[in-house]
Coordinates of C-alpha atoms in Angstrom, one line a residue:
M1160 CA 0.0 0.0 -0.1
L1161 CA 1.1 3.6 -0.6
T1162 CA 1.8 5.9 2.1
T1163 CA -0.4 8.9 3.0
A1164 CA 2.2 11.3 1.4
E1165 CA 2.3 9.3 -1.8
R1166 CA -1.5 9.2 -2.0
E1167 CA -1.7 12.9 -1.5
A1168 CA 0.8 13.5 -4.1
Q1169 CA -1.3 11.7 -6.7
V1170 CA -4.3 13.6 -5.6
A1171 CA -2.4 16.9 -6.3
L1172 CA -1.4 15.6 -9.6
L1173 CA -5.0 14.7 -10.6
D1174 CA -6.3 18.1 -9.4
T1175 CA -3.6 19.9 -11.3
A1176 CA -4.3 18.0 -14.5
E1177 CA -7.9 18.8 -14.5
R1178 CA -7.5 22.4 -13.7
N1179 CA -4.8 22.9 -16.4
G1180 CA -6.3 20.5 -19.1
V1181 CA -3.0 18.5 -19.3
Q1182 CA -3.0 14.9 -18.4
T1183 CA -0.7 13.3 -15.8
G1184 CA 1.1 10.0 -16.1
L1185 CA 0.1 6.6 -14.9
I1186 CA -0.2 6.0 -11.3
S1187 CA 0.2 2.4 -12.1
G1188 CA 3.5 3.3 -13.7
R1189 CA 4.8 5.4 -10.8
H1190 CA 3.5 2.9 -8.2
P1191 CA 3.2 -0.5 -9.6
D1192 CA 2.5 -2.0 -6.2
A1193 CA -0.7 0.2 -5.7
D1194 CA -3.8 -1.7 -4.9
L1195 CA -7.5 -1.0 -5.0
D1196 CA -7.6 0.4 -1.6
D1197 CA -4.9 2.9 -2.7
A1198 CA -6.9 3.8 -5.8
Y1199 CA -10.1 4.4 -3.8
A1200 CA -8.2 6.4 -1.2
I1201 CA -6.8 8.7 -3.9
Q1202 CA -10.1 9.2 -5.4
A1203 CA -11.7 10.0 -1.9
G1204 CA -8.8 12.4 -1.3
W1205 CA -9.5 14.2 -4.6
I1206 CA -13.3 14.4 -3.9
K1207 CA -12.6 15.8 -0.4
R1208 CA -10.5 18.5 -2.0
K1209 CA -13.3 19.3 -4.3
I1210 CA -15.9 19.4 -1.5
E1211 CA -13.6 21.7 0.5
A1212 CA -13.6 24.0 -2.7
G1213 CA -17.4 24.2 -2.6
R1214 CA -18.5 21.3 -4.6
R1215 CA -21.5 19.1 -3.5
V1216 CA -22.1 15.4 -3.8
I1217 CA -25.3 14.5 -5.7
G1218 CA -24.7 10.8 -6.3
W1219 CA -22.5 8.0 -7.7
K1220 CA -21.4 6.3 -10.9
I1221 CA -20.8 2.7 -11.5
G1222 CA -18.3 1.5 -14.1
L1223 CA -16.8 -1.7 -15.6
T1224 CA -20.2 -3.4 -15.4
S1225 CA -19.9 -5.2 -18.8
R1226 CA -17.9 -8.2 -19.4
A1227 CA -16.1 -6.7 -22.3
M1228 CA -14.8 -3.8 -20.2
Q1229 CA -13.9 -6.1 -17.3
S1230 CA -11.9 -8.2 -19.7
A1231 CA -10.1 -5.4 -21.2
L1232 CA -8.9 -4.3 -17.8
N1233 CA -8.4 -7.9 -16.4
I1234 CA -10.8 -7.4 -13.5
E1235 CA -13.9 -9.1 -12.5
T1236 CA -15.6 -6.4 -10.5
P1237 CA -17.1 -3.1 -11.4
D1238 CA -15.8 0.2 -10.0
S1239 CA -17.3 3.4 -8.8
G1240 CA -16.9 7.1 -8.7
V1241 CA -18.7 10.2 -7.2
L1242 CA -21.0 12.6 -8.9
L1243 CA -20.7 16.4 -8.0
D1244 CA -23.1 19.1 -8.6
D1245 CA -20.9 20.9 -11.3
M1246 CA -21.0 17.7 -13.3
M1247 CA -24.8 17.9 -14.2
F1248 CA -25.8 19.2 -17.5
E1249 CA -29.3 19.7 -18.9
D1250 CA -30.6 17.8 -22.0
G1251 CA -29.4 19.7 -25.1
A1252 CA -26.6 21.3 -23.2
H1253 CA -23.6 23.0 -25.1
I1254 CA -20.4 21.6 -23.5
P1255 CA -17.8 24.4 -23.5
A1256 CA -14.8 23.5 -25.6
G1257 CA -12.3 23.7 -22.9
R1258 CA -14.3 22.0 -20.2
F1259 CA -12.8 18.4 -20.7
I1260 CA -9.6 17.0 -21.9
Q1261 CA -10.7 13.9 -23.9
P1262 CA -14.4 13.5 -23.4
R1263 CA -16.2 10.3 -24.3
I1264 CA -19.9 9.4 -24.0
E1265 CA -21.6 6.4 -22.6
A1266 CA -25.4 5.6 -22.5
E1267 CA -26.8 4.6 -19.1
I1268 CA -29.8 4.3 -16.9
A1269 CA -29.9 6.6 -14.0
F1270 CA -31.6 5.8 -10.7
V1271 CA -33.0 8.7 -8.7
M1272 CA -33.4 7.7 -5.0
K1273 CA -36.3 8.5 -2.7
T1274 CA -34.9 6.8 0.4
P1275 CA -31.3 6.1 1.7
L1276 CA -29.7 2.8 0.8
R1277 CA -27.1 1.3 3.3
G1278 CA -25.9 -2.0 4.4
A1279 CA -23.9 -5.2 3.3
D1280 CA -27.1 -7.2 3.0
V1281 CA -29.1 -4.8 0.6
G1282 CA -30.6 -6.8 -2.2
I1283 CA -32.6 -6.0 -5.5
C1284 CA -35.9 -5.5 -3.9
D1285 CA -34.4 -3.0 -1.6
V1286 CA -33.0 -1.1 -4.5
L1287 CA -36.4 -1.1 -6.2
D1288 CA -38.2 0.1 -3.0
A1289 CA -35.7 2.9 -2.5
T1290 CA -35.8 4.1 -6.1
A1291 CA -38.2 7.1 -6.9
Y1292 CA -37.7 6.6 -10.6
V1293 CA -35.2 5.8 -13.4
A1294 CA -34.4 8.0 -16.4
P1295 CA -32.3 7.9 -19.5
A1296 CA -28.9 9.4 -19.1
L1297 CA -25.6 10.0 -20.8
E1298 CA -22.3 9.9 -18.9
I1299 CA -19.4 12.1 -20.0
L1300 CA -16.2 10.5 -19.3
D1301 CA -12.8 12.2 -19.2
T1302 CA -9.2 11.0 -18.5
R1303 CA -7.1 13.2 -16.3
I1304 CA -4.5 10.3 -16.5
V1305 CA -3.2 9.3 -19.9
R1306 CA -4.8 6.3 -21.5
V1307 CA -1.4 5.0 -22.8
D1308 CA 2.1 6.0 -21.7
R1309 CA 3.8 7.4 -24.8
E1310 CA 7.4 6.1 -23.8
T1311 CA 6.6 2.6 -22.7
G1312 CA 3.2 1.9 -24.5
R1313 CA 1.7 0.7 -21.3
A1314 CA -2.0 1.2 -21.0
R1315 CA -3.8 2.5 -17.7
T1316 CA -5.1 -0.1 -15.4
V1317 CA -8.1 -0.2 -13.1
I1318 CA -5.9 1.5 -10.5
D1319 CA -5.5 4.6 -12.7
T1320 CA -9.3 4.7 -13.7
I1321 CA -10.5 4.4 -10.1
A1322 CA -8.1 7.0 -8.7
D1323 CA -9.3 9.2 -11.6
N1324 CA -12.9 9.1 -10.1
A1325 CA -13.7 6.2 -12.3
A1326 CA -13.2 8.5 -15.3
N1327 CA -16.3 10.4 -14.4
A1328 CA -16.7 14.0 -15.5
G1329 CA -20.3 14.8 -16.3
I1330 CA -23.8 13.6 -16.6
V1331 CA -26.8 14.6 -18.9
L1332 CA -30.0 13.4 -17.4
G1333 CA -33.1 12.7 -19.4
G1334 CA -36.4 14.6 -18.6
Q1335 CA -38.7 11.5 -18.6
A1336 CA -39.1 9.9 -15.2
I1337 CA -40.0 6.2 -15.3
R1338 CA -41.3 4.1 -12.4
T1339 CA -39.4 1.0 -11.9
G1340 CA -42.5 -1.2 -12.2
D1341 CA -43.4 0.4 -15.5
V1342 CA -40.4 -0.8 -17.4
D1343 CA -38.3 -4.0 -17.9
M1344 CA -34.8 -2.3 -17.5
R1345 CA -33.1 -5.3 -19.1
W1346 CA -34.8 -4.3 -22.4
M1347 CA -34.5 -0.6 -21.9
G1348 CA -31.9 0.5 -24.4
A1349 CA -30.7 3.2 -26.8
I1350 CA -29.4 4.0 -30.3
V1351 CA -26.6 6.4 -29.8
S1352 CA -25.5 8.7 -32.8
R1353 CA -22.7 11.2 -33.4
N1354 CA -23.6 13.8 -36.0
A1355 CA -26.6 11.8 -37.1
V1356 CA -24.4 8.6 -37.6
V1357 CA -25.3 5.6 -35.4
E1358 CA -22.3 4.7 -33.4
E1359 CA -23.5 2.3 -30.8
T1360 CA -26.6 0.4 -29.6
G1361 CA -27.3 -1.5 -26.5
L1362 CA -29.6 -2.8 -23.8
G1363 CA -29.9 -2.6 -20.1
A1364 CA -29.1 -6.3 -19.8
G1365 CA -25.4 -5.5 -20.7
V1366 CA -25.1 -4.1 -17.2
L1367 CA -24.5 -7.2 -15.0
N1368 CA -27.7 -8.7 -16.8
H1369 CA -29.8 -6.1 -15.0
P1370 CA -28.9 -2.5 -14.1
V1371 CA -30.3 -2.9 -10.5
R1372 CA -27.4 -5.4 -9.8
G1373 CA -25.0 -2.5 -10.2
I1374 CA -26.8 -0.5 -7.4
V1375 CA -26.7 -3.6 -5.1
W1376 CA -22.9 -4.0 -5.8
L1377 CA -22.4 -0.2 -5.0
V1378 CA -24.3 -0.1 -1.8
R1379 CA -22.5 -3.3 -0.4
R1380 CA -19.2 -1.9 -1.4
L1381 CA -19.9 1.5 0.3
A1382 CA -21.0 -0.4 3.5
A1383 CA -17.4 -1.7 3.9
Y1384 CA -16.5 2.1 4.3
G1385 CA -19.4 3.0 6.6
Q1386 CA -21.0 4.9 3.6
G1387 CA -24.2 4.6 1.6
I1388 CA -26.5 6.2 -1.0
D1389 CA -28.6 9.2 0.3
A1390 CA -32.1 10.1 -0.6
G1391 CA -32.1 12.3 -3.7
H1392 CA -28.8 10.9 -4.9
V1393 CA -28.5 10.1 -8.7
V1394 CA -26.8 6.8 -9.5
L1395 CA -25.6 5.9 -12.9
A1396 CA -25.9 2.1 -13.1
G1397 CA -23.3 1.6 -15.8
S1398 CA -23.0 1.9 -19.5
F1399 CA -24.5 -0.7 -21.9
I1400 CA -22.5 0.7 -24.8
R1401 CA -18.8 1.2 -25.6
P1402 CA -17.6 4.8 -25.1
I1403 CA -17.9 7.2 -28.1
E1404 CA -15.3 9.8 -28.6
A1405 CA -16.7 13.3 -28.4
R1406 CA -14.9 15.7 -30.5
H1407 CA -15.2 19.4 -31.0
G1408 CA -18.2 20.2 -33.0
D1409 CA -19.9 16.8 -32.3
T1410 CA -23.6 16.4 -31.4
I1411 CA -24.4 13.2 -29.5
V1412 CA -27.9 12.0 -29.5
A1413 CA -29.3 9.0 -27.5
D1414 CA -32.6 7.7 -28.7
Y1415 CA -34.2 5.5 -25.9
G1416 CA -37.3 4.8 -28.0
P1417 CA -40.5 5.1 -25.9
H1418 CA -38.4 6.5 -23.0
G1419 CA -37.3 9.7 -24.7
T1420 CA -34.3 11.2 -26.4
L1421 CA -31.5 13.3 -25.0
S1422 CA -28.4 15.0 -26.4
C1423 CA -25.6 17.3 -25.9
Y1424 CA -23.3 19.4 -28.2
F1425 CA -19.6 19.8 -27.7
E1426 CA -18.5 23.3 -28.7

């Protein structure tokens, strides 16, 4: 495990990278012995710094929920990050050109909670009971850490991704609220296009066979740290498509069929 000073040094590098718009190198390269506890501790330290600067926690994101993404990073478990108030964008938002470093888009189902969720024994029914509604969502990913080291060719690992707040940077939440009993989330999917060209399609079943399972995993993981999901929190259950690069001038549209359409434009 890393020392407290080593973890704090990585927090500072991440914070500087985001503020300056210049990526930092691989944490897994500088500290090859770093483990998942180190990665989540670095993430927590960075979030703490943001909260002290005035940001507010509005929820959570879950990543690495598909078998394809888990295989790519040689890991068999999802990861999670924290949503902050300055990450929320309205449907149809224009994203400023300098806001992100290398933005990408994923399509997800967002859960909006009406009651808190805590405990290591939380199950699917508990999640459904605690959910006010679900809604279509787009997650904006960004990488404050390089994806590949230019000198060594080494790709980032799950340690880098988790420390980098699970690559989370923004969320576009759809306006249609759907009660959990009114939809089979395994069949809730989207056609996602970039500049009117379809890039990806997918179904909610791609998220651990059911998006609710991602929420169960998150609550149980948080329980180990004495944490949980609060009432009013938004939770992104995980993407059911591969990430789509969002370039300057791109318009991303996600068509969720009967559940509505949402979009954003990258200036």
